[in-house]
Coordinates of C-alpha atoms in Angstrom, one line a residue:
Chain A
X1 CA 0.0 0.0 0.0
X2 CA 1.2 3.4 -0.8
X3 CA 0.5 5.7 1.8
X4 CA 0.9 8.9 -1.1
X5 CA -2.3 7.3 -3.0
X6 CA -4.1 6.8 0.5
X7 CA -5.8 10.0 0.7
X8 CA -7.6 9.8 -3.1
X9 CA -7.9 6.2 -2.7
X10 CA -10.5 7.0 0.7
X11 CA -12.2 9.3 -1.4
X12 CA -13.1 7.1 -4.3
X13 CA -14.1 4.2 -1.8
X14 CA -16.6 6.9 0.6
X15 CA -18.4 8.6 -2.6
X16 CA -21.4 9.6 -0.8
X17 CA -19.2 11.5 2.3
X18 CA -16.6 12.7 -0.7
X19 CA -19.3 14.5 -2.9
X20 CA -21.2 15.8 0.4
X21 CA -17.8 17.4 1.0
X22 CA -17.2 18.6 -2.6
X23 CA -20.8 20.4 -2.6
X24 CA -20.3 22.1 0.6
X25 CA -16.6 23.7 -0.5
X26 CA -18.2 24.3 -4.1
X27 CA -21.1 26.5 -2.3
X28 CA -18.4 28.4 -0.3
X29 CA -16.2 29.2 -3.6
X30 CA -19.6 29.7 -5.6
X31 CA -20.6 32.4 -3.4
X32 CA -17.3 34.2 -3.0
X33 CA -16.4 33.9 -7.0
X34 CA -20.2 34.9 -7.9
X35 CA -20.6 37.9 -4.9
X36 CA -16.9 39.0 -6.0
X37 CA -17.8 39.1 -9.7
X38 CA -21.2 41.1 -9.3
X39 CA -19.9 43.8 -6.7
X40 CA -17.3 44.4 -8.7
X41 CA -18.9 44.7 -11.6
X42 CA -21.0 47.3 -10.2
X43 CA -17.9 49.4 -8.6
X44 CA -16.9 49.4 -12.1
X45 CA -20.2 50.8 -13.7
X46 CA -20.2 53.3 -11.4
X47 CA -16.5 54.5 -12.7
X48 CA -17.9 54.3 -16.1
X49 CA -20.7 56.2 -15.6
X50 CA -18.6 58.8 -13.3
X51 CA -15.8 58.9 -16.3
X52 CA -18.3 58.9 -19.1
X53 CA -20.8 61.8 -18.4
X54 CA -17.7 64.3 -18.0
X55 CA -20.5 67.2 -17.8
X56 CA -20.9 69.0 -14.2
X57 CA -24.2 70.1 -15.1
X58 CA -27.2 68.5 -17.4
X59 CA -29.8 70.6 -18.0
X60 CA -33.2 68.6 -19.5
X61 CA -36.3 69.9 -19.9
X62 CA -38.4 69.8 -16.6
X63 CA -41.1 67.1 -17.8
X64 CA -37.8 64.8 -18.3
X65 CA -36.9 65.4 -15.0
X66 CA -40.6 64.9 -13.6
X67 CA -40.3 61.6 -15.5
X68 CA -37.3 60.7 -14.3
X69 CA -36.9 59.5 -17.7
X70 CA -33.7 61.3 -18.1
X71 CA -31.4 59.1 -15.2
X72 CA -33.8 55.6 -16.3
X73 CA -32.0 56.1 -20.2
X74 CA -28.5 56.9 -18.4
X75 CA -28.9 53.8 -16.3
X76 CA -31.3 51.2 -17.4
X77 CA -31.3 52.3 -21.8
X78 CA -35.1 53.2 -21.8
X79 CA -35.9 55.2 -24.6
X80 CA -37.5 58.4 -23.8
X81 CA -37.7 61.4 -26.5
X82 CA -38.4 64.9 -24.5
X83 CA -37.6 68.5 -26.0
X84 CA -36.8 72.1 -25.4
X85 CA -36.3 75.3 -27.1
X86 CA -33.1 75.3 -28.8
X87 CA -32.8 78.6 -27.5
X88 CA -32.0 77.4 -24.4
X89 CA -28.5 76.5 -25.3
X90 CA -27.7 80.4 -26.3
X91 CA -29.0 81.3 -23.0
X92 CA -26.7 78.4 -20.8
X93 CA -24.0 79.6 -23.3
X94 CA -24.4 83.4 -21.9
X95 CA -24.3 82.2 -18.1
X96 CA -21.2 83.2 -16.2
X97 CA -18.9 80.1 -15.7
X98 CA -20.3 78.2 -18.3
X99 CA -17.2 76.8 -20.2
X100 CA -18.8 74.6 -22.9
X101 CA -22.3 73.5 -23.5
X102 CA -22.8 70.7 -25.8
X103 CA -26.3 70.1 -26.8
X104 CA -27.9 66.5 -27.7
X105 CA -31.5 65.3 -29.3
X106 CA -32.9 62.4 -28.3
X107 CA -35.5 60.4 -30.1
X108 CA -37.1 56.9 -29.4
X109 CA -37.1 54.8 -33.2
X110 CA -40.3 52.8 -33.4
X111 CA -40.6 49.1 -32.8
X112 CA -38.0 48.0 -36.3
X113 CA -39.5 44.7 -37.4
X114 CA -36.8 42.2 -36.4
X115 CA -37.1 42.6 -32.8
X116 CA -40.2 44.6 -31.2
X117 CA -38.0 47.0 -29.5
X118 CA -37.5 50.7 -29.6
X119 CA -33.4 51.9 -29.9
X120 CA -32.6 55.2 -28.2
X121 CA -31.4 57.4 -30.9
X122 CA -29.1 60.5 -29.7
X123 CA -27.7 62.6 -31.9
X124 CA -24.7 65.5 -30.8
X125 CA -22.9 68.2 -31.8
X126 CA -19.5 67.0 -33.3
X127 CA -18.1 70.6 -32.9
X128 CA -19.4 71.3 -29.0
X129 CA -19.3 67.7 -27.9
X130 CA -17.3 66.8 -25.0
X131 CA -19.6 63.5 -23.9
X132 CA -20.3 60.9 -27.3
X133 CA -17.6 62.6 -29.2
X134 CA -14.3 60.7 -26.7
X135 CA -16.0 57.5 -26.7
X136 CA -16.9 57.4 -30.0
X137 CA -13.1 58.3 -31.6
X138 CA -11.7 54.9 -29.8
X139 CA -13.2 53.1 -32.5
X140 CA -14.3 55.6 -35.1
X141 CA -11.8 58.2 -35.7
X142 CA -13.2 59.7 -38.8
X143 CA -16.2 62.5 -39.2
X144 CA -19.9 60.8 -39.3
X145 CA -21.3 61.2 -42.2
X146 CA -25.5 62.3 -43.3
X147 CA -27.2 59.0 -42.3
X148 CA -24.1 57.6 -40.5
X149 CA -24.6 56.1 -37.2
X150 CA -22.6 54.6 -34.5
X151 CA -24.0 52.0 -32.1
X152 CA -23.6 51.2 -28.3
X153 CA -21.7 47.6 -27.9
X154 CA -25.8 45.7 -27.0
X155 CA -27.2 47.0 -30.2
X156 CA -26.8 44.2 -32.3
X157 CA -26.0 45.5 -35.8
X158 CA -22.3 45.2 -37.4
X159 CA -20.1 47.8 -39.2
X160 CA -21.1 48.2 -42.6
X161 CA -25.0 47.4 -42.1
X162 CA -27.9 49.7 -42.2
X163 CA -30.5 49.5 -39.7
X164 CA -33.6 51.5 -40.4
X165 CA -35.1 54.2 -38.6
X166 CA -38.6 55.4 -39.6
X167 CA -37.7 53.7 -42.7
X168 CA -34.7 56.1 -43.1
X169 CA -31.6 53.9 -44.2
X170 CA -28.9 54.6 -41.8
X171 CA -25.3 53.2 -42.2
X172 CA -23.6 51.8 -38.8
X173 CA -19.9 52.9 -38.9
X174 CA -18.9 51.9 -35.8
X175 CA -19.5 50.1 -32.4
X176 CA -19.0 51.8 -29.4
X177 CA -16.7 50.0 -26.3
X178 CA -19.4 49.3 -23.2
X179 CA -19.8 51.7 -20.5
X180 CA -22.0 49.0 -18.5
X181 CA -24.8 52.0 -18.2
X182 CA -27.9 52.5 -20.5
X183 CA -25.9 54.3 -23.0
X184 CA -24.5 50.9 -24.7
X185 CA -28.1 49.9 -26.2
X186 CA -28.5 53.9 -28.0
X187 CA -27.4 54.6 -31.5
X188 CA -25.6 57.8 -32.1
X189 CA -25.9 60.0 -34.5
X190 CA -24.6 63.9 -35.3
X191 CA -27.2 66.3 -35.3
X192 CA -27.8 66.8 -39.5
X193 CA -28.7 63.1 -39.4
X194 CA -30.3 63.6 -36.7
X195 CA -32.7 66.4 -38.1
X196 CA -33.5 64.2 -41.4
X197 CA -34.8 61.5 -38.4
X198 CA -36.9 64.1 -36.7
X199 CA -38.3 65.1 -39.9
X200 CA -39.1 61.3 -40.6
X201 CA -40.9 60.7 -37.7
X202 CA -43.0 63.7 -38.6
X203 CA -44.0 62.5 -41.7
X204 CA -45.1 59.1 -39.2
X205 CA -47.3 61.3 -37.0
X206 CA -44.5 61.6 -33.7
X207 CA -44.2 65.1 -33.1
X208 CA -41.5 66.8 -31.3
X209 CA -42.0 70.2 -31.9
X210 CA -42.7 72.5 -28.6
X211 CA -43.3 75.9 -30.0
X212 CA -45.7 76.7 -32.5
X213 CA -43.3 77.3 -35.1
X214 CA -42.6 74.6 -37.5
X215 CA -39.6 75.7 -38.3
X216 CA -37.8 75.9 -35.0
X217 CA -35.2 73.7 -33.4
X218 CA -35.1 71.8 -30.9
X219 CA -32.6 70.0 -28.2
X220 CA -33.0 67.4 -25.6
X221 CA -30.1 68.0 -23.0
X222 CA -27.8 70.1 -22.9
X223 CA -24.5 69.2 -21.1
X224 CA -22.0 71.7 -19.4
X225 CA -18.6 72.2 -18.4
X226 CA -18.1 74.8 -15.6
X227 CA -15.3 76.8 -15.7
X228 CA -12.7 76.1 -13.2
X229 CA -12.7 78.6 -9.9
X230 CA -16.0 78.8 -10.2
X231 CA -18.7 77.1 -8.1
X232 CA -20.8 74.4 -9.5
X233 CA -23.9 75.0 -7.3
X234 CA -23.8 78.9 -8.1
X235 CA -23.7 78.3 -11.8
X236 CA -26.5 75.8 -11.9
X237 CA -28.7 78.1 -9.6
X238 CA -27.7 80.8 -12.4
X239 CA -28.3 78.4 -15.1
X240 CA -32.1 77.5 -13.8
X241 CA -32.4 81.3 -13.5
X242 CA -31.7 81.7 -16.7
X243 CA -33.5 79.5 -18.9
X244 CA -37.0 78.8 -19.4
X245 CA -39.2 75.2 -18.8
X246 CA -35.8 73.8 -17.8
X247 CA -34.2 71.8 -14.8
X248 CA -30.0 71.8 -14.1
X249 CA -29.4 68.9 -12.4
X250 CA -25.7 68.5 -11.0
X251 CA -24.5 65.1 -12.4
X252 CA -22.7 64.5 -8.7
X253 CA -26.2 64.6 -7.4
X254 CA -27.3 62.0 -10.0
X255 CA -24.2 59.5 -9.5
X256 CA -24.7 59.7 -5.9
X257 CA -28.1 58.6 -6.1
X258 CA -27.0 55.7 -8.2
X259 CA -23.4 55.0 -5.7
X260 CA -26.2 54.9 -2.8
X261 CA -28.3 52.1 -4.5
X262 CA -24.6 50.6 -5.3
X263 CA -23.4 50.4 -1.9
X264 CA -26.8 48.8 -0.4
X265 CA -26.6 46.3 -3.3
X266 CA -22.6 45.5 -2.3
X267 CA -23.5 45.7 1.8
X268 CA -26.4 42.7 1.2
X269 CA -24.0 40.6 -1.4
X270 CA -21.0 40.9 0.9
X271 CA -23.5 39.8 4.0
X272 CA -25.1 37.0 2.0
X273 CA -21.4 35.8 1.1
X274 CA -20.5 36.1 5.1
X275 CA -23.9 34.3 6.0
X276 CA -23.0 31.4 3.6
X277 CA -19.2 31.4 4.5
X278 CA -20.4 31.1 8.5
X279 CA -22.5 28.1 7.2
X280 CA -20.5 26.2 5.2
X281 CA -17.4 26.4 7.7
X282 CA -20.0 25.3 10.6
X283 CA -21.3 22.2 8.5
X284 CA -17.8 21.7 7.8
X285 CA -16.5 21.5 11.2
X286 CA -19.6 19.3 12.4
X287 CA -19.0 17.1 9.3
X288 CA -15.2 16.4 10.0
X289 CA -16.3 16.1 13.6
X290 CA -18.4 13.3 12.6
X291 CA -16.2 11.2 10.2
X292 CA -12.9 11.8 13.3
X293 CA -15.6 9.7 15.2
X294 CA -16.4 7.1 12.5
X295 CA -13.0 6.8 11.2
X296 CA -11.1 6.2 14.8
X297 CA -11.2 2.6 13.7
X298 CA -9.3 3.1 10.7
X299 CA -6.7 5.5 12.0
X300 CA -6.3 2.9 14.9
X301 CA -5.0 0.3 12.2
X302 CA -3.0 2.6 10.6
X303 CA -1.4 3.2 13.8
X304 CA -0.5 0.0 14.3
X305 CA 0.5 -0.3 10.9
X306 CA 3.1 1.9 11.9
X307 CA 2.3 5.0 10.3
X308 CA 3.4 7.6 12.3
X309 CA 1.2 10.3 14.0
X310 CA 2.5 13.7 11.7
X311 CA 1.8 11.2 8.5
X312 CA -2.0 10.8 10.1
X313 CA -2.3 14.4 10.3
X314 CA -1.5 14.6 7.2
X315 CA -3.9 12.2 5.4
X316 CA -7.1 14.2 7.1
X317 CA -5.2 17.3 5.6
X318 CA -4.8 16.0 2.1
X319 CA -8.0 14.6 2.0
X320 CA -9.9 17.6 3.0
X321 CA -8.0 19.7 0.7
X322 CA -8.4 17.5 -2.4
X323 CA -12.1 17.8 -2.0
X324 CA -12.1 21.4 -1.3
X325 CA -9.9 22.0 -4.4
X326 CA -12.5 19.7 -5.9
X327 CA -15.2 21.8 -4.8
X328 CA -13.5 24.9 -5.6
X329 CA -13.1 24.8 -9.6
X330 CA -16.9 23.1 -9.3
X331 CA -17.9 26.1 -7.2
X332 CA -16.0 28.8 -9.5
X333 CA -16.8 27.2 -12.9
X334 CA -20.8 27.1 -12.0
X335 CA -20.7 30.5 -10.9
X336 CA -18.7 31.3 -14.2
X337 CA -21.6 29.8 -15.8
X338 CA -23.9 32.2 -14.1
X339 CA -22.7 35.1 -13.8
X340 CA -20.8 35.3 -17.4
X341 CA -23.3 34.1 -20.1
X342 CA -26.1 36.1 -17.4
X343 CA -24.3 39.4 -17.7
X344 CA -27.1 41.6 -19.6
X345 CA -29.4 39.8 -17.5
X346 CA -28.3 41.0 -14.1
X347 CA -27.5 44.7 -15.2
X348 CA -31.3 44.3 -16.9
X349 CA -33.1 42.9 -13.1
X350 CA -30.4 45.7 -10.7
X351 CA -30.7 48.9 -13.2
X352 CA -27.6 50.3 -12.3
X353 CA -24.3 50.2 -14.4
X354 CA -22.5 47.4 -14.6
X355 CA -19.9 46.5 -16.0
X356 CA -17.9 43.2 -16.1
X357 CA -14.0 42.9 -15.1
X358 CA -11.4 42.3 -17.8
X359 CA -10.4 38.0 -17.9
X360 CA -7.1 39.1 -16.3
X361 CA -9.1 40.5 -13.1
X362 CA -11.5 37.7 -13.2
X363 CA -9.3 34.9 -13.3
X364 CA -7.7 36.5 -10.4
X365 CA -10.4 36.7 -8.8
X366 CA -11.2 32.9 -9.8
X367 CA -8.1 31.8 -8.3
X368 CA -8.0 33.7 -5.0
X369 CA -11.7 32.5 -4.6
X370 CA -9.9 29.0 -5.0
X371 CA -7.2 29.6 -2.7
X372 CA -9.6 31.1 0.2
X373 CA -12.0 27.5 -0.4
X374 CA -8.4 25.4 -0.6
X375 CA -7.7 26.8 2.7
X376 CA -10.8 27.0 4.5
X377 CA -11.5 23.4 3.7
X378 CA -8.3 22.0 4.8
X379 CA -8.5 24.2 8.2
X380 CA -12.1 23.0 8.8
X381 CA -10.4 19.7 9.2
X382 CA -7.4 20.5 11.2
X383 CA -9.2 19.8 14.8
X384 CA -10.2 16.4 13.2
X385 CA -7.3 15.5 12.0
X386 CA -5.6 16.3 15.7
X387 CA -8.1 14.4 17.0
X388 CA -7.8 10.8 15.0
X389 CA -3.8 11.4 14.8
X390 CA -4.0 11.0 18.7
X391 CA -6.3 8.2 18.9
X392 CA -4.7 5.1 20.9
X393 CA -5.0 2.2 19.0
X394 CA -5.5 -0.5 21.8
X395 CA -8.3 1.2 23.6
X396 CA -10.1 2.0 20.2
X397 CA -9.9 -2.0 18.6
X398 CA -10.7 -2.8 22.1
X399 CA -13.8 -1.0 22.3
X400 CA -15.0 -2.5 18.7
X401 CA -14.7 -5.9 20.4
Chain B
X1 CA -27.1 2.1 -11.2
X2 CA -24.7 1.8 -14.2
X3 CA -22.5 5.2 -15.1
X4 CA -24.1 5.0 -19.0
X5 CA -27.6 5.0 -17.2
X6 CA -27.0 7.6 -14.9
X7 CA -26.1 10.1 -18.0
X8 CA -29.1 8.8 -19.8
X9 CA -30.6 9.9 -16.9
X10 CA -28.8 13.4 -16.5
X11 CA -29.4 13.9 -20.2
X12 CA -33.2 13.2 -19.8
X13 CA -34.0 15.7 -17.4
X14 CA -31.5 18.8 -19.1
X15 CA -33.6 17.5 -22.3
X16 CA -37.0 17.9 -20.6
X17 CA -36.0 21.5 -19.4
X18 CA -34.9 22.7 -22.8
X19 CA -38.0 21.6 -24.5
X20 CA -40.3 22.8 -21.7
X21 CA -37.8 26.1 -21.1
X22 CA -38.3 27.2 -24.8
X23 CA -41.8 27.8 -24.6
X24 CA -42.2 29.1 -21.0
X25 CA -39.6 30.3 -18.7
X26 CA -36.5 30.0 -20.7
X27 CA -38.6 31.5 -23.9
X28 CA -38.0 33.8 -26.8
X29 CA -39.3 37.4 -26.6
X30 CA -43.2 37.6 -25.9
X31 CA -44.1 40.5 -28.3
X32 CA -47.0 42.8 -27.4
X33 CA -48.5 42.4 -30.8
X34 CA -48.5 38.7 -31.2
X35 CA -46.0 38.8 -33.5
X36 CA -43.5 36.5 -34.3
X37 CA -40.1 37.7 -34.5
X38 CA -36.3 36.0 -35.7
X39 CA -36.4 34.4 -31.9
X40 CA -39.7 32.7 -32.0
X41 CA -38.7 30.3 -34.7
X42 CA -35.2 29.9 -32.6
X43 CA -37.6 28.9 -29.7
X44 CA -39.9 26.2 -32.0
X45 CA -36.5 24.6 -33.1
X46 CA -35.1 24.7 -29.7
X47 CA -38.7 22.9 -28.3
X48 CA -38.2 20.2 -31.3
X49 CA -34.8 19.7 -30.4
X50 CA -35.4 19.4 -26.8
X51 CA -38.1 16.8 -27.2
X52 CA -35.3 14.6 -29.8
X53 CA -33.0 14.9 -27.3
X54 CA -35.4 13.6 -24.5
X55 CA -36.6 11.1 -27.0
X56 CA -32.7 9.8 -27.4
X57 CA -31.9 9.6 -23.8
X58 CA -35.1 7.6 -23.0
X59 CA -34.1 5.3 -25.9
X60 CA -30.5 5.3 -24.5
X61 CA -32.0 4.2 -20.8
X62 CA -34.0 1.3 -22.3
X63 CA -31.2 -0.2 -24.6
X64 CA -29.4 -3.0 -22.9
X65 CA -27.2 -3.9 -25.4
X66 CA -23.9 -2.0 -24.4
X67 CA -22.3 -0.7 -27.7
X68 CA -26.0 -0.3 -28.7
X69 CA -26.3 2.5 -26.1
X70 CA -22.6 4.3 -26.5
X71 CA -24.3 4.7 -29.9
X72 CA -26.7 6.8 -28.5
X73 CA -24.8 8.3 -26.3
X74 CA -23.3 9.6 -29.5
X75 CA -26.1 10.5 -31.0
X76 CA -27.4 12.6 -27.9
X77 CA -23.9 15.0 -27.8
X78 CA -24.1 15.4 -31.7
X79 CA -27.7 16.3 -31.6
X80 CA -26.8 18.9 -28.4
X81 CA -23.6 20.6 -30.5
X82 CA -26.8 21.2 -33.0
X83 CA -28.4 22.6 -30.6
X84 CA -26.1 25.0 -28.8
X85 CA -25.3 26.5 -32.5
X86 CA -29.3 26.8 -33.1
X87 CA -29.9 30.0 -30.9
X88 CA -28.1 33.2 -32.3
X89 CA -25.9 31.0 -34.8
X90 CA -27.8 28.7 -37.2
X91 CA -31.3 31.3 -35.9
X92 CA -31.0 35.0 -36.3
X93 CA -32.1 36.4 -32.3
X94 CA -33.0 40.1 -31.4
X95 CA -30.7 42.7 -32.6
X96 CA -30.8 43.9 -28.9
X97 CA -28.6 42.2 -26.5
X98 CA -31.2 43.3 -23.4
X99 CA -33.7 41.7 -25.3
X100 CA -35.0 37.9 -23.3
X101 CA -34.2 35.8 -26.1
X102 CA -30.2 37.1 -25.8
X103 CA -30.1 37.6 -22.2
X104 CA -31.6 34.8 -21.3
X105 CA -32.7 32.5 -23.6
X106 CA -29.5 31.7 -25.7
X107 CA -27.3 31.5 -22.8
X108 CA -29.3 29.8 -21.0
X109 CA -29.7 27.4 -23.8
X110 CA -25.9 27.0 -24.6
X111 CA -25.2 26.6 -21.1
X112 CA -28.1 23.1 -21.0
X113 CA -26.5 21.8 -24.5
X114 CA -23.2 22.1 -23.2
X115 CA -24.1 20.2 -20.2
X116 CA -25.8 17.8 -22.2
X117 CA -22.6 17.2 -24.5
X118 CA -20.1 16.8 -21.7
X119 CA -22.3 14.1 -19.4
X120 CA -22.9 12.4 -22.6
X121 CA -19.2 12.3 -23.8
X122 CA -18.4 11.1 -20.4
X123 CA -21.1 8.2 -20.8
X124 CA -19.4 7.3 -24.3
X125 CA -16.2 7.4 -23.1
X126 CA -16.9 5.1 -19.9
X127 CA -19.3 2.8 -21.6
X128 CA -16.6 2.4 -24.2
X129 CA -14.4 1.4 -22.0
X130 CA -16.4 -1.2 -20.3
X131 CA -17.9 -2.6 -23.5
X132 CA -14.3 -3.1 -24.3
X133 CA -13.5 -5.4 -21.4
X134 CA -16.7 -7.2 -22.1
X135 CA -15.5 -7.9 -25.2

């Protein structure tokens, strides 16, 4: 008998204890792996969003804001279409403190035939724009052309097809990186293209218009940079002051909303993962309990076999870690399974940004969820294995007969 | 219970949740409208599938004859690679990646046949092996 293959070889002959044993360390590094993945995932929406909107102030039109539709298309990609009085963009423009003001148009496309859903359509300003304009030159460095679009990374339309917008032929160009917000399902558009959509929906019976006058323009947000030394509450206050049927809302106000919802969400995840860990290491510690009790038998033999006491120790050791290294990759390659393929999913069912960590960060996370199961498991057992390696082997046979 | 029974058995039931989980819970888009888009006919072929696959596995749990079944064992993980291609690959889905039938459906789907194609390889592979020494 090789005492090396001892430990797999007890395994393979107690199935029913070895796979209870597996499950219980695959539930621990499920947890861990799957919690880890999905707070992170949100810490890094957040920073996406944070990075992405750039503006310190977004001033919508105040039935957006009495909507809320404005912060649902940021976070969650629901279409919403509200307007203003392009005027209102001279008047931020003539505000104290204002450094740039980039305008955008929004417009919800109706139900296209393939799939029954309605595609956010913003289009900007190429010469003002500090917000689409960044994102959309790290994988489109040339100017869009009239009909040109570029899509967010969940709309599912390659470069070089044309998706139709009330049955106006527009060319995608580009695909945008994800941001993990509701800005990856819109398509993006400057604001000549833009104007031809307008007109097209129109003709379809959707008006946008908000003055009387056919031929004015109209904008949908209107995002500004405040000037630095200046004070961002002052300048919004000035900016409400200033323009008409309007809200300013400070984008701090709006991210804090959404890093509150972000740290409840990581607060229950991390005390569903402590809760579980608690658990498992309790059933573990009753479970090695147990087999110490059943197994004194066996060790006793070994003992007398002449297998040393450090050796015994170690068997319980190698055993337990085997099967929580076992349980590990089954633990981490089920939550891979869930929380990979399930990515839309989740972001759809929490509405806040999320976005998931580069392989490099996930398989780092994979193997330190491993590590933490490896060692948990094979500590759960320690006690038990200090127990049999100190069993006496005449009282123990003795107490069989 | 023999190992090429037990996958049979495995197979059965990840068979019965892909035919019953493309028209209910695992379904294509419900449109307002009644409809039918690209995914609904992804769903039909997915329910069809699902129900040859359960049909195979039953078949496979029956067979006595060893070689007979590591046959169908075969035919169960071919017929799964079909279907993990069918949702998004060999059927056009929503061009919306929020949309169910891409959030949920074809993952969800891949995730089944790929399940389906590993316990079954396993079966081949062991039932093999012991139809050899019988032999």
């Amino acid at each position: 008998m090789n005492i090396r293959s001892l430990p797999i070889k007890n395994l393979i002959r107690r199935p029913g204890r070895t796979m209870s044993l597996i499950f219980l360390t695959a539930m621990l590094a499920l947890s861990v792996f799957g919690g880890s993945i999905v707070v992170m995932s949100l810490r890094q929406g957040l920073n996406s969003l944070e990075s992405r909107l750039g503006a310190d102030i977004i001033v919508v039109p105040s039935s957006a804001q009495s909507k809320v539709s404005f912060q649902n298309m940021l976070l969650q990609g629901t279409t919403g279409a509200f307007y203003m009085d392009a005027e209102n963009l001279n008047r931020v423009r003539e505000v104290e403190g204002v450094e740039v003001a980039a305008p955008q148009v929004f417009l919800a496309s109706l139900k296209a035939d393939c799939c029954s859903v309605k595609i956010q359509v913003i289009g900007f300003d190429p010469e003002t724009d500090f917000f689409v304009c960044p994102w959309i030159e790290q994988s489109y460095s040339q100017d869009l052309g009239e009909l040109d679009v570029v899509t967010g990374c969940k709309v599912e339309a390659g470069v070089g097809e044309i998706i139709r917008i009330y049955d106006e032929r527009c060319k995608v160009v580009g695909r945008l990186a994800p941001t993990g917000t509701g800005l990856d399902t819109a398509v993006y558009c400057n604001l000549s293209t833009m104007k031809i959509l307008l007109k097209a929906a129109e003709e379809k019976g959707i008006s946008h218009k908000v003055t009387s006058n056919p031929d004015d323009d109209v904008i949908s947000a209107i995002y500004v940079k405040v000037k630095e030394g200046y004070d961002i509450g002052q300048v919004n206050s000035k900016i409400q002051g200033h323009t008409r049927k309007c809200s300013a809302v400070r984008t701090k106000s709006m991210i804090t909303d959404v890093s509150d919802s972000l740290t409840e969400i990581s607060a229950t995840v991390t005390l569903l993962i402590g809760a579980i860990w608690v658990l498992a290491l309790v059933i573990l510690l009753i479970a090695f309990a147990m087999i110490a009790g059943e197994r004194k038998r066996e060790f006793a033999v070994l003992r007398l076999l002449g297998i040393s006491r450090s050796m015994l120790s170690g068997l319980i050791l190698k055993e337990s870690a085997l099967c929580s290294l076992a349980g590990g990759v089954l633990g981490v390659l089920v939550a891979a399974m869930i929380v990979f393929p399930f990515t839309t999913l989740i972001e759809t069912k929490l509405g806040l940004p999320y976005l998931r960590p580069a392989l490099p960060y996930a398989l780092l996370l994979a193997g330190l969820s491993l590590t933490a199961t490896v060692i948990i498991g094979a500590a759960a057992s320690i006690w038990a294995s200090f127990r049999l390696s100190r069993v006496d082997p005449g009282i123990v046979l003795r107490e069989g007969n | 219970m023999k190992r090429s029974s037990l996958c049979a058995l495995f197979t059965l039931v990840l068979a019965v949740v892909i035919a019953v989980g493309s028209v209910s819970f695992l379904g294509p888009c419900i449109h307002e409208d009644e409809s039918f888009g690209a995914c609904h006919w992804a769903g039909q072929a997915l329910f069809g599938l699902g129900l040859l696959l359960a049909a195979e596995s039953l078949f496979t749990l029956l067979v006595k004859d060893l070689r007979m079944r590591q046959g169908c064992l075969v035919t169960i993980w071919m017929t799964a690679v079909l279907g993990f291609f069918i949702p998004g690959t060999l059927i056009d889905l929503c061009s919306m990646a929020t949309m169910r039938c891409v959030a949920l459906m074809q993952p969800a789907m891949r995730i089944l046949c790929a399940l389906i194609v590993l316990i079954a390889l396993i079966g081949t592979i062991s039932g093999g092996r012991k139809a050899g020494k019988q032999e």
